[in-house]
Coordinates of C-alpha atoms and ligand atoms in Angstrom, one line a residue:
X1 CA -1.6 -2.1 -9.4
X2 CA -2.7 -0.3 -6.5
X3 CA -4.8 2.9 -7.1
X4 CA -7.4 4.1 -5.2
X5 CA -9.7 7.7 -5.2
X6 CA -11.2 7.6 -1.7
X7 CA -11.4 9.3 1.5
X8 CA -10.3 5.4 2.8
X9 CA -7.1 4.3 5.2
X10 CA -5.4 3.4 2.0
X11 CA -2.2 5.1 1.0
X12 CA -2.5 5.7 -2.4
X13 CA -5.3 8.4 -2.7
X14 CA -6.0 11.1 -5.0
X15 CA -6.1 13.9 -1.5
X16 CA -7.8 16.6 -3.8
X17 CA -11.0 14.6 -4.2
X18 CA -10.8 13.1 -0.7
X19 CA -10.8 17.0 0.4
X20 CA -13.9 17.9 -1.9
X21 CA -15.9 15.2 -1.0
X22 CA -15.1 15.4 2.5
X23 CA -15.6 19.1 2.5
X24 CA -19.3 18.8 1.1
X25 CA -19.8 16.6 4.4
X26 CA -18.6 18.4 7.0
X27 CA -20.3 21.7 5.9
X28 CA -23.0 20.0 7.3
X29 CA -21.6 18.8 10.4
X30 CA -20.7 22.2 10.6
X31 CA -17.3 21.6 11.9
X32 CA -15.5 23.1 8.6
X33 CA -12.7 24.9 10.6
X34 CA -10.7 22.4 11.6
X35 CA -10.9 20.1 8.8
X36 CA -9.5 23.3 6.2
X37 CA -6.5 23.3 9.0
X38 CA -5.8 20.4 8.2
X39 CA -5.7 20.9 4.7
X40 CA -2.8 22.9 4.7
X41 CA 0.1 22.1 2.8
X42 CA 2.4 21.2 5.4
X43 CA 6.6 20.2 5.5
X44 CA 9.2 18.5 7.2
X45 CA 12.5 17.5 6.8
X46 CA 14.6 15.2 9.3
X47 CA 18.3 13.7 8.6
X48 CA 20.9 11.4 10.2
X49 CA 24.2 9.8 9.7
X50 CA 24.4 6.4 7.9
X51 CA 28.1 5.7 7.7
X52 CA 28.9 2.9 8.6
X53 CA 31.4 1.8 11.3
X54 CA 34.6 0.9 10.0
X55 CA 36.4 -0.5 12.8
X56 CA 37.3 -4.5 13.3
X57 CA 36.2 -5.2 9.7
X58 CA 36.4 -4.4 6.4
X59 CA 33.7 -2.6 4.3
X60 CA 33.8 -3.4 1.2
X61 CA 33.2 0.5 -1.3
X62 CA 30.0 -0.1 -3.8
X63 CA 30.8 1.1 -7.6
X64 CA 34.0 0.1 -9.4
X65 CA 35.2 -3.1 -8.5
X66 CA 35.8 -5.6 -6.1
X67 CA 37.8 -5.6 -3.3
X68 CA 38.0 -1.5 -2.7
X69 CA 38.2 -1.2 0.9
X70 CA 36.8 1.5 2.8
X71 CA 40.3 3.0 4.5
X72 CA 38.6 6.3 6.4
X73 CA 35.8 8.8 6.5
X74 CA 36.1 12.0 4.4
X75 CA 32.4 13.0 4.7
X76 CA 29.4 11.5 6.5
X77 CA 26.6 9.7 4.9
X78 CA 23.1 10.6 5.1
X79 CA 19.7 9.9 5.0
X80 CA 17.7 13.1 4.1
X81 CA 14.2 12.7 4.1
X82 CA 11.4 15.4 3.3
X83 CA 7.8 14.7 4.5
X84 CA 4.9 17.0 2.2
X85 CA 1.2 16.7 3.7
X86 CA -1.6 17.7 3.0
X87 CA -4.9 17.0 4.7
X88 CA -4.8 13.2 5.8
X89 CA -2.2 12.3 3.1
X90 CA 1.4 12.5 3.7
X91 CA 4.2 12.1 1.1
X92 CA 7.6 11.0 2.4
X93 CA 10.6 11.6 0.0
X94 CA 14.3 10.5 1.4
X95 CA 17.5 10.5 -0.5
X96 CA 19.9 7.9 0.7
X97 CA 23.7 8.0 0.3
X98 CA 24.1 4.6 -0.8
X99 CA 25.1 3.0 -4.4
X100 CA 21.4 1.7 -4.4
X101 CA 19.2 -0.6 -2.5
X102 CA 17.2 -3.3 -3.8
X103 CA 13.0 -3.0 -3.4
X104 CA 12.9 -5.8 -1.1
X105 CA 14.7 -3.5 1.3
X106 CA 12.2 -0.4 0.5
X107 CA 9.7 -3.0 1.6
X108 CA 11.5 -3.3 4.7
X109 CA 11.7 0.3 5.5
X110 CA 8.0 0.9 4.2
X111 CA 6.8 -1.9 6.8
X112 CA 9.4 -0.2 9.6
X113 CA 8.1 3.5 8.8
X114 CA 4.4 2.8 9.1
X115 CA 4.7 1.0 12.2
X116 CA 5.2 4.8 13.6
X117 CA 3.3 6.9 11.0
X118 CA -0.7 7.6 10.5
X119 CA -1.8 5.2 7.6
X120 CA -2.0 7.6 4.6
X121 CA 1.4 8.2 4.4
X122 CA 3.9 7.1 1.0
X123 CA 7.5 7.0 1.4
X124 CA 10.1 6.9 -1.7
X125 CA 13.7 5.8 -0.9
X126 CA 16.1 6.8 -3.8
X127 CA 19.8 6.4 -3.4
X128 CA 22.2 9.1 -4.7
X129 CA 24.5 6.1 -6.1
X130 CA 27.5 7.3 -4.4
X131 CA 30.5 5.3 -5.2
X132 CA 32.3 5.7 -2.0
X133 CA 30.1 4.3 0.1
X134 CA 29.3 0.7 1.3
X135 CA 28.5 -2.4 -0.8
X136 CA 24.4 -2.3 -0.1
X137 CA 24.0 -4.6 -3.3
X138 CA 26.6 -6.7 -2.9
X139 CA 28.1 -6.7 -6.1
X140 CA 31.4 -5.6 -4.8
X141 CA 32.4 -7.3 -2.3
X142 CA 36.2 -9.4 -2.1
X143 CA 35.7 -11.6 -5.2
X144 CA 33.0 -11.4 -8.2
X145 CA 30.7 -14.3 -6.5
X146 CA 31.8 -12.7 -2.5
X147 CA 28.5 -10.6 -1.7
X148 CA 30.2 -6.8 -0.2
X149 CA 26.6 -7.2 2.0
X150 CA 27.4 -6.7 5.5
X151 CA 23.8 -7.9 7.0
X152 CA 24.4 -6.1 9.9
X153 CA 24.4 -3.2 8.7
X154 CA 21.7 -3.2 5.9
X155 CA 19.2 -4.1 8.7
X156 CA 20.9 -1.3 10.6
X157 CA 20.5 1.3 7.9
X158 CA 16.9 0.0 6.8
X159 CA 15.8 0.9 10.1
X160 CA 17.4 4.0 10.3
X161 CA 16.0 5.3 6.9
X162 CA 12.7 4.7 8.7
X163 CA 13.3 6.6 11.6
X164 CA 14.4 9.8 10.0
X165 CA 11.6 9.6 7.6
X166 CA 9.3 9.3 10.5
X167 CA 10.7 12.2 11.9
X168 CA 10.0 14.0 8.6
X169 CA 6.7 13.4 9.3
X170 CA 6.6 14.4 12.9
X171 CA 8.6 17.5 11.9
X172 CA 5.7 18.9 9.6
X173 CA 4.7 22.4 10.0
X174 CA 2.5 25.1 7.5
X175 CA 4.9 25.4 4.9
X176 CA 4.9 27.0 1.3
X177 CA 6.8 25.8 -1.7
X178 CA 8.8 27.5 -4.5
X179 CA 9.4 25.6 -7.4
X180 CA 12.5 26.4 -10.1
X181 CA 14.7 25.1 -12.6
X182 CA 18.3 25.9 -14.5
X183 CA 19.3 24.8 -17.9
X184 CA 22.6 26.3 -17.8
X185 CA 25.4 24.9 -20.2
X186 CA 27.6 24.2 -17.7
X187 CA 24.8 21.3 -16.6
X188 CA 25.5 19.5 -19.5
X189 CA 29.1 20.4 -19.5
X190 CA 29.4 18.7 -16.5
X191 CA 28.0 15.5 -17.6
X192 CA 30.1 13.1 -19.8
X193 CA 28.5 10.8 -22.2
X194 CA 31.4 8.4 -23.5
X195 CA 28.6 5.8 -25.5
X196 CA 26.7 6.7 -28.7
X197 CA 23.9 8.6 -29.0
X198 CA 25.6 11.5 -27.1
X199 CA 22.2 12.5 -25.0
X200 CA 22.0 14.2 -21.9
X201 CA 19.3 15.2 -19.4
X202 CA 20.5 18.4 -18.3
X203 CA 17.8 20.2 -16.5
X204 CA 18.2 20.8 -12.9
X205 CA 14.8 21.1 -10.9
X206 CA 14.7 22.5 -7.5
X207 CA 11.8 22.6 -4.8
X208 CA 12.1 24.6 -1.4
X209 CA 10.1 24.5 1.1
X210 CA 9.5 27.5 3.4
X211 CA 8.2 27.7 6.9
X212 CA 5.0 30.2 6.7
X213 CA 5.7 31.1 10.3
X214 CA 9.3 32.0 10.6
X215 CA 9.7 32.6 6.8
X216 CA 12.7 30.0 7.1
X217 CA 13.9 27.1 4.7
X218 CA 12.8 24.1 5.9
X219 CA 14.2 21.9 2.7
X220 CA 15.4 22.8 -0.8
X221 CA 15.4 19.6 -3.1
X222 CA 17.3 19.4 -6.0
X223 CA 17.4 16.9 -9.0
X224 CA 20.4 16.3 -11.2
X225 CA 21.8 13.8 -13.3
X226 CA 25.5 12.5 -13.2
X227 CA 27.5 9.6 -11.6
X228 CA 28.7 10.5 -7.9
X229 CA 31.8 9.6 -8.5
X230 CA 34.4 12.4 -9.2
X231 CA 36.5 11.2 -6.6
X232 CA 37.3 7.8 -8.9
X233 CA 38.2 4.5 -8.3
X234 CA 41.3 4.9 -6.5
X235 CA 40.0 6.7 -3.6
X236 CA 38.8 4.4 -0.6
X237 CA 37.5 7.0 1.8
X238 CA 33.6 7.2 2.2
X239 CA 32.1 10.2 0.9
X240 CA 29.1 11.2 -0.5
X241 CA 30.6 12.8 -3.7
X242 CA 29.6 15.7 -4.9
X243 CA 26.4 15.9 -3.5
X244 CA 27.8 16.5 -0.5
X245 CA 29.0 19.6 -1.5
X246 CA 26.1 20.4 -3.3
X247 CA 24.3 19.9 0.1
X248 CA 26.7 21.9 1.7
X249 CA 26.3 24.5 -0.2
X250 CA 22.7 25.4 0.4
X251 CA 22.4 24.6 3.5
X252 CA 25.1 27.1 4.4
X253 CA 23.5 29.9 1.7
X254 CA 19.9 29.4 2.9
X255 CA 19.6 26.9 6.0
X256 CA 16.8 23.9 6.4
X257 CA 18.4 20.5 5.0
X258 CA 19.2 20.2 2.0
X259 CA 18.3 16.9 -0.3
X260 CA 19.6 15.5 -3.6
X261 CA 18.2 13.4 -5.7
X262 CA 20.1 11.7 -9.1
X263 CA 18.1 11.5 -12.3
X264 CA 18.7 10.3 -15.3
X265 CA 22.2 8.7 -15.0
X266 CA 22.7 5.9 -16.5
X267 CA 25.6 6.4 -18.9
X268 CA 26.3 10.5 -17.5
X269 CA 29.6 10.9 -15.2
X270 CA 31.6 13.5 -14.2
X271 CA 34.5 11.0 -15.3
X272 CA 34.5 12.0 -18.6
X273 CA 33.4 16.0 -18.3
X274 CA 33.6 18.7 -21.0
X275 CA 35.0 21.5 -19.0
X276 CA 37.8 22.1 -17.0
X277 CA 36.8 23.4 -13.2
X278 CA 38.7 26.1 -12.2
X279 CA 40.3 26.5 -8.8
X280 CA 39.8 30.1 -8.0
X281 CA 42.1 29.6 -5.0
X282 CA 45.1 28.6 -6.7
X283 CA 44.0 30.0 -10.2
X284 CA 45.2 26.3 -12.1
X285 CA 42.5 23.7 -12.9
X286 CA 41.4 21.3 -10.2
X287 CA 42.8 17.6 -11.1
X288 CA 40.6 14.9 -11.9
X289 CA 39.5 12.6 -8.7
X290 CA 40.7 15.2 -6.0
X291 CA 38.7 16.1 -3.5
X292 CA 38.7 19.9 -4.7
X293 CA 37.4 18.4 -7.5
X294 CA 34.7 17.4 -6.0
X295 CA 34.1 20.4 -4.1
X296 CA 34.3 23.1 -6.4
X297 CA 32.2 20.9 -8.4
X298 CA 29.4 20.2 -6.0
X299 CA 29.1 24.1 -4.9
X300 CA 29.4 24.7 -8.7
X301 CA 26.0 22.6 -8.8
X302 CA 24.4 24.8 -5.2
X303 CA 25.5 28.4 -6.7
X304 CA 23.1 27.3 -9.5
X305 CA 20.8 25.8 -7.6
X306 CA 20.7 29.0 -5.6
X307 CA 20.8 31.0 -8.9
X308 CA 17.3 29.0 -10.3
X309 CA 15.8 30.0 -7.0
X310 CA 15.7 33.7 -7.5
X311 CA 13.5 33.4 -10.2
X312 CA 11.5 30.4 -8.4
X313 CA 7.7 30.1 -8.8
X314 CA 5.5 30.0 -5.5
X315 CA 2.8 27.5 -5.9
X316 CA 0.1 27.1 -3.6
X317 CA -0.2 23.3 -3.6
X318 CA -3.8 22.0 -2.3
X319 CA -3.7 18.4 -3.4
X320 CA -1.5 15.3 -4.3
X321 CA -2.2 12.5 -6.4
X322 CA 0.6 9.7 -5.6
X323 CA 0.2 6.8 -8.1
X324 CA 2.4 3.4 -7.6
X325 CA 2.5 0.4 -9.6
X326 CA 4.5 -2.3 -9.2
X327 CA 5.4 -4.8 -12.6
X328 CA 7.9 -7.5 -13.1
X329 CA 10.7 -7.2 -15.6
X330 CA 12.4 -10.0 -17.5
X331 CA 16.0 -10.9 -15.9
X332 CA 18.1 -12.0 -19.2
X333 CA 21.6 -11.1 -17.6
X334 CA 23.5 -14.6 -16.8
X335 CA 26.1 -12.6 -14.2
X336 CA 22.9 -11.7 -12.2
X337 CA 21.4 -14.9 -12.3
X338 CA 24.8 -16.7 -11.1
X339 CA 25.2 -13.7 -8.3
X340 CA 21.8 -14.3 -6.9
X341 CA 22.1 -18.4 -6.6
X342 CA 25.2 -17.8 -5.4
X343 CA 24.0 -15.1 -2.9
X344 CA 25.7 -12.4 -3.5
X345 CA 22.5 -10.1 -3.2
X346 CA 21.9 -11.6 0.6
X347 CA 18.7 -12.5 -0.5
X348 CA 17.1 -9.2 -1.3
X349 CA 16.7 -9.7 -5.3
X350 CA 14.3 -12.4 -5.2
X351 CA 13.5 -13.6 -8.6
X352 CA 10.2 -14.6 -9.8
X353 CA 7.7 -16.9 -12.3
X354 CA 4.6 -15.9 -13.2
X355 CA 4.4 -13.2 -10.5
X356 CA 5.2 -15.7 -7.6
X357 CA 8.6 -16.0 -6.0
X358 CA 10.9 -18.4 -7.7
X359 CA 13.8 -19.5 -6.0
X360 CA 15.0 -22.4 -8.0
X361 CA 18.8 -23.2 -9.5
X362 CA 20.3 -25.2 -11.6
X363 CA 23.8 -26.1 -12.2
X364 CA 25.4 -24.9 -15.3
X365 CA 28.8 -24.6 -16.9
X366 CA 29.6 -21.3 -18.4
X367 CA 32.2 -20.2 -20.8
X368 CA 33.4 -17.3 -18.3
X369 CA 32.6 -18.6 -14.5
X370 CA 33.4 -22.2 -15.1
X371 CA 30.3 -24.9 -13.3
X372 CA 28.1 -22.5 -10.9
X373 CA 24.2 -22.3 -9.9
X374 CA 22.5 -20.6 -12.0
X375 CA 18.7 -18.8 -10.9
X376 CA 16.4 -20.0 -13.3
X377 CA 13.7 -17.1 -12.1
X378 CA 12.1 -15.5 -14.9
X379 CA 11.5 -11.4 -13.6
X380 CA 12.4 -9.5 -11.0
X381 CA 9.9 -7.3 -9.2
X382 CA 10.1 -3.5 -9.0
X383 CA 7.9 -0.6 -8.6
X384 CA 6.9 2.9 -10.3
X385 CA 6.2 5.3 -8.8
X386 CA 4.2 8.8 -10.3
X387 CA 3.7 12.1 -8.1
X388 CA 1.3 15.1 -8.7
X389 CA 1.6 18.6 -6.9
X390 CA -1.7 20.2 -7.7
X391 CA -2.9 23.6 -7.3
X392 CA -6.7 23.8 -7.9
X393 CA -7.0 20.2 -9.4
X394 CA -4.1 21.3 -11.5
X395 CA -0.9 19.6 -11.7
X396 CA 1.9 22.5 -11.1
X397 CA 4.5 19.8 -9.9
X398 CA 5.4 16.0 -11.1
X399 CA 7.7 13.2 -9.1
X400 CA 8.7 10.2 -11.1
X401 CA 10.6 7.4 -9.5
X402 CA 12.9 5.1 -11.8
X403 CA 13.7 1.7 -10.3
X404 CA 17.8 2.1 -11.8
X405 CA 19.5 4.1 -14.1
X406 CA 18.2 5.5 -17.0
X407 CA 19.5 6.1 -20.3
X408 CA 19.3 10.0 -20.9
X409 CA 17.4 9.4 -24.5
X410 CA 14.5 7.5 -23.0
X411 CA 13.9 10.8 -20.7
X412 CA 14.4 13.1 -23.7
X413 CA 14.2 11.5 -26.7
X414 CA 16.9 10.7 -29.4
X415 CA 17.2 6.9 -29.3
X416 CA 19.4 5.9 -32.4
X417 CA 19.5 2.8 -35.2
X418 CA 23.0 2.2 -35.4
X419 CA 24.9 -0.9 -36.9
X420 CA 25.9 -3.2 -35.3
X421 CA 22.7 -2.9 -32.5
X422 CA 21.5 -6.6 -31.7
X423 CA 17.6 -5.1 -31.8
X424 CA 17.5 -3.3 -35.2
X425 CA 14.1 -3.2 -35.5
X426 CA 13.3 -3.1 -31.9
X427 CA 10.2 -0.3 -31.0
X428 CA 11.5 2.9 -30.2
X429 CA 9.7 2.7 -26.0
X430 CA 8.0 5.9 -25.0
X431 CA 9.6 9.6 -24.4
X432 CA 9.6 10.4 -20.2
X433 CA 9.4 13.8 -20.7
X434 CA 7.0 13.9 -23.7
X435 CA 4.4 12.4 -21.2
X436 CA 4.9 14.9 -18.1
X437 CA 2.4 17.5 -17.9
X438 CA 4.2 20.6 -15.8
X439 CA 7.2 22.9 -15.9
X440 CA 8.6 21.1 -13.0
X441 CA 9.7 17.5 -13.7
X442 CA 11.4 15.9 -10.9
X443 CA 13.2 12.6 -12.4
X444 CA 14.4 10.2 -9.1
X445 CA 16.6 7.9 -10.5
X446 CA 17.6 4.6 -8.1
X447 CA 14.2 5.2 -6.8
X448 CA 13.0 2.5 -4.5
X449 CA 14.9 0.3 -6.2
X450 CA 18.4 -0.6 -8.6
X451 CA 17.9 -2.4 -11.5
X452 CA 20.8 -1.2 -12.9
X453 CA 20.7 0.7 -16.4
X454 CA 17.8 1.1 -18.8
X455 CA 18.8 0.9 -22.1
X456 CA 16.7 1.5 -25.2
X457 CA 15.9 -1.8 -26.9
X458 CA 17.0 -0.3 -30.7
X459 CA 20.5 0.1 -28.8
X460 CA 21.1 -3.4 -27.3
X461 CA 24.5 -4.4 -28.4
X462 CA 25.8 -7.5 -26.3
X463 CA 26.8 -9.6 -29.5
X464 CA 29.2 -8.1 -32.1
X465 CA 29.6 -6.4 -34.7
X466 CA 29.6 -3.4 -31.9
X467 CA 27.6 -0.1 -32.2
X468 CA 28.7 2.3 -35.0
X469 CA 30.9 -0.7 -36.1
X470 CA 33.4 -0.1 -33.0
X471 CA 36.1 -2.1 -32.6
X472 CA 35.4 -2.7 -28.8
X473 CA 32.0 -4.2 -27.2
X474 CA 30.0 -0.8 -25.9
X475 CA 29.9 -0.5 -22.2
X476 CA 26.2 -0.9 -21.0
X477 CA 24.8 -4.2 -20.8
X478 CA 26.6 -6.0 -18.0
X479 CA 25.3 -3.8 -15.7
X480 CA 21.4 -3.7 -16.9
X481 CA 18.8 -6.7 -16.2
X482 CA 17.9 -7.1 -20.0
X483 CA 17.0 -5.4 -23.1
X484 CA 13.4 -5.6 -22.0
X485 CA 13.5 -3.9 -19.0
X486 CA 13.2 0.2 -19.8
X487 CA 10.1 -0.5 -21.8
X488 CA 8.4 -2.6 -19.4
X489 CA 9.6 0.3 -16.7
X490 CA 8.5 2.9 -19.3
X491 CA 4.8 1.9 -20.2
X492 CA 4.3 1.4 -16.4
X493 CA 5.1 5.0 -16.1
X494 CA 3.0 6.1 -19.0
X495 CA 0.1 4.3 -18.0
X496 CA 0.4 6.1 -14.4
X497 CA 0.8 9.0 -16.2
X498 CA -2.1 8.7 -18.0
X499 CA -4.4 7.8 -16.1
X500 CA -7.0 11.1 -14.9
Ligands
LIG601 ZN1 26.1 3.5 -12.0

């Protein structure tokens, strides 16, 4: 746990009490003028390509299968990265086109970016979770125990991430921020649901920041929850999905860079949408996994993005308070366990006993895989991450990161008891919204890490009888690190939360 109220070097500081104390000082030293210029709430935004290059060898597309190689470029990939400061303190946010990246590779670009940025300064990597982009976990490479991971280019794109947050930072100029959100039913019409309860997290938040000398966008931010992935699994060309278009969109309507972040996704994809996107071009409805798809559905997601805006809410943000923790959650999943000995994460999923780094294997036969090594690690390490924009000591603005993919009904409540769930009597773990204080609840999913999904205990259902007595197995848990991990993620965030 790392948290800290000082006026010290270290990063994670409450900036509004820094500023007070600091301000009591210097009214003596009489030099009060330039420390309340540097108090104002400043912006930045930077961007660059991360696609990778595709000639001479294959590269392998991250999120349906194995063996889905990339055959072209429809649309770039992107880092987007937003610096906020305020006084000494600087917050760096930067969404990442990428189906995730795993914490040890945050670390990497954490250590990279302060190598060329005044201590002080927090940086947040989420990933959008595009599935048409390369194999950064490695889970989809040519066979199941083939990591996708090309090396090369993970240590390419880590250092990259850096860079353009860095130049966030050094972009940073007076700024003011409007603050806005949507709940328009076409949000949740958008999102399919296709396991039991049928929960969504709708709500679409949106932050822009303005330059306060040219009146110009510098950044507008939005936050929305549903799989990138309308193009499907049969297309191979890298794209960022929907985003793109969202992106697109807004930067065309009102300039600066746009960002997006994915929230509560786990379960949520435009796959199986409740409304039919029509194509006003050709008046018939735009087909499932077509790249109008994708487009009308991406600027359908901008227009109202766009449309929140006009009623936005200027804030006049004078502090942050940036709380981090980092906690270890139990790894029960046996695929994960035989893809890391086998190393198909490339080494950047460590596993861990007792907080220390466990690296042993054993050999084991399993009914499925046959005699492989097996990581006998107990955890896996990830952070939490808990953001305040405050306006006179009060929060106006919040920033949560989750380390995967979250289960809609742990962010708004509606966790069921069904039949058939291997936890009947598990605890029902702690609403996300319920413990958010503000209007303006920014949810990054895949943020600074991928766990995979977070599933509610009560709804664990790996042995039969299935769910709601279904006659197939639910699909969920093969692609989450155990039953334990969304309240040990959840409490972490409470108790940040919490704390004053
Ligand atoms: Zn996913």
């Amino acid at each position: 746990m790392i948290l800290q109220e000082s006026c010290g070097l270290d990063v994670y500081i409450d900036v509004g009490a820094c500023v007070r104390r600091s301000v009591a000082i210097t009214l003596f030293l009489i030099t009060i003028a330039p420390l309340l210029a540097a108090a104002e709430f400043r912006a930045g935004a930077a961007q660059s390509v991360i696609t990778p290059e595709l000639n001479g060898h294959a590269v392998y597309l991250a999120g349906f299968g194995h063996n889905r190689i990339a055959t072209g470029v429809h649309d770039d990939l992107y880092a987007r990265c937003l610096a906020l400061g305020i006084a000494r303190q600087t917050l760096v946010v930067c969404s990442v086109d990428l189906i995730g990246l795993f914490y040890d590779d945050v670390l990497t670009i954490r250590r990279a970016f302060q190598q060329t940025t005044p201590a002080g300064s927090v940086l947040i990597v989420a990933s959008t979770h595009t599935h048409a982009g390369p194999d950064t976990l490695g889970l989809y490479g040519p066979k199941p125990l083939e990591s996708g991971i090309d090396r090369k280019y993970l240590d390419w794109v880590d250092l990259h991430i850096a860079t353009t947050a860095a130049d966030a930072v050094r972009a940073m100029q007076p700024a003011r921020l409007d603050l806005a959100r949507d709940d328009h039913p076409l949000l949740a019409m958008l999102q399919g649901v296709d396991r039991p309860p049928i929960v969504k997290d709708p709500f679409l938040y949106v932050m822009r920041l303005v330059a306060r000398s040219t009146g110009q966008t510098i950044a507008t931010v939005v936050n929305w929850s549903d799989h990138p992935e309308v193009l499907g699994r049969k297309n191979t060309e890298i794209t960022a999905d929907y985003p793109h278009w969202v992106r697109a969109y807004l930067e065309k309507q009102m300039g600066g860079t746009a960002l997006f972040f994915s929230g509560s996704i786990g379960k949520v994809s435009p796959l199986g949408d409740q409304v039919a996107l029509l194509d006003p071009e050709t008046g018939k409805i735009a087909e499932d996994g077509s790249w109008r798809k994708a487009e009308l559905f991406g600027s359908k997601i901008g227009r109202l993005a766009e449309r929140a805006l006009k009623s936005a809410e200027a804030v006049n943000v004078d502090s942050l308070s940036i709380r981090t923790d980092t906690v270890f959650v139990p790894m029960y999943n046996p695929n994960f366990r035989v893809a890391e000995a086998a190393g198909v994460f490339a080494g950047r999923k460590p596993f861990y006993t007792n907080g220390n780094p466990d690296p042993a294997a054993e050999t084991r036969d399993l009914p499925e895989l046959g005699r492989v090594k097996y990581a006998t690690g107990h955890d896996i390490e990830t952070e939490v991450d808990y953001v305040q924009l405050r306006s006179d000591g009060v929060p106006v603005a919040e920033i949560v990161t989750v380390p995967g993919e979250i289960y809609p009904e742990l962010v708004n409540g509606g966790v069921a008891r069904y039949a058939g769930a291997d936890y009947p009597e598990a605890p029902i773990e702690p609403v996300l919204r319920e413990q958010l204080k503000t209007k303006y609840q920014f949810i990054f999913g895949l943020g600074n890490d991928e766990i995979g999904y977070l599933i509610p205990k009560a709804e664990w259902d790996e042995k039969p009888s299935w769910l709601k007595n279904a006659a197939e197995p639910w699909y969920g848990e093969v692609n989450s690190v155990g039953p334990d991990a969304a309240v040990v993620v959840l409490r972490a965030l409470v108790a940040l939360i919490s704390r004053q």
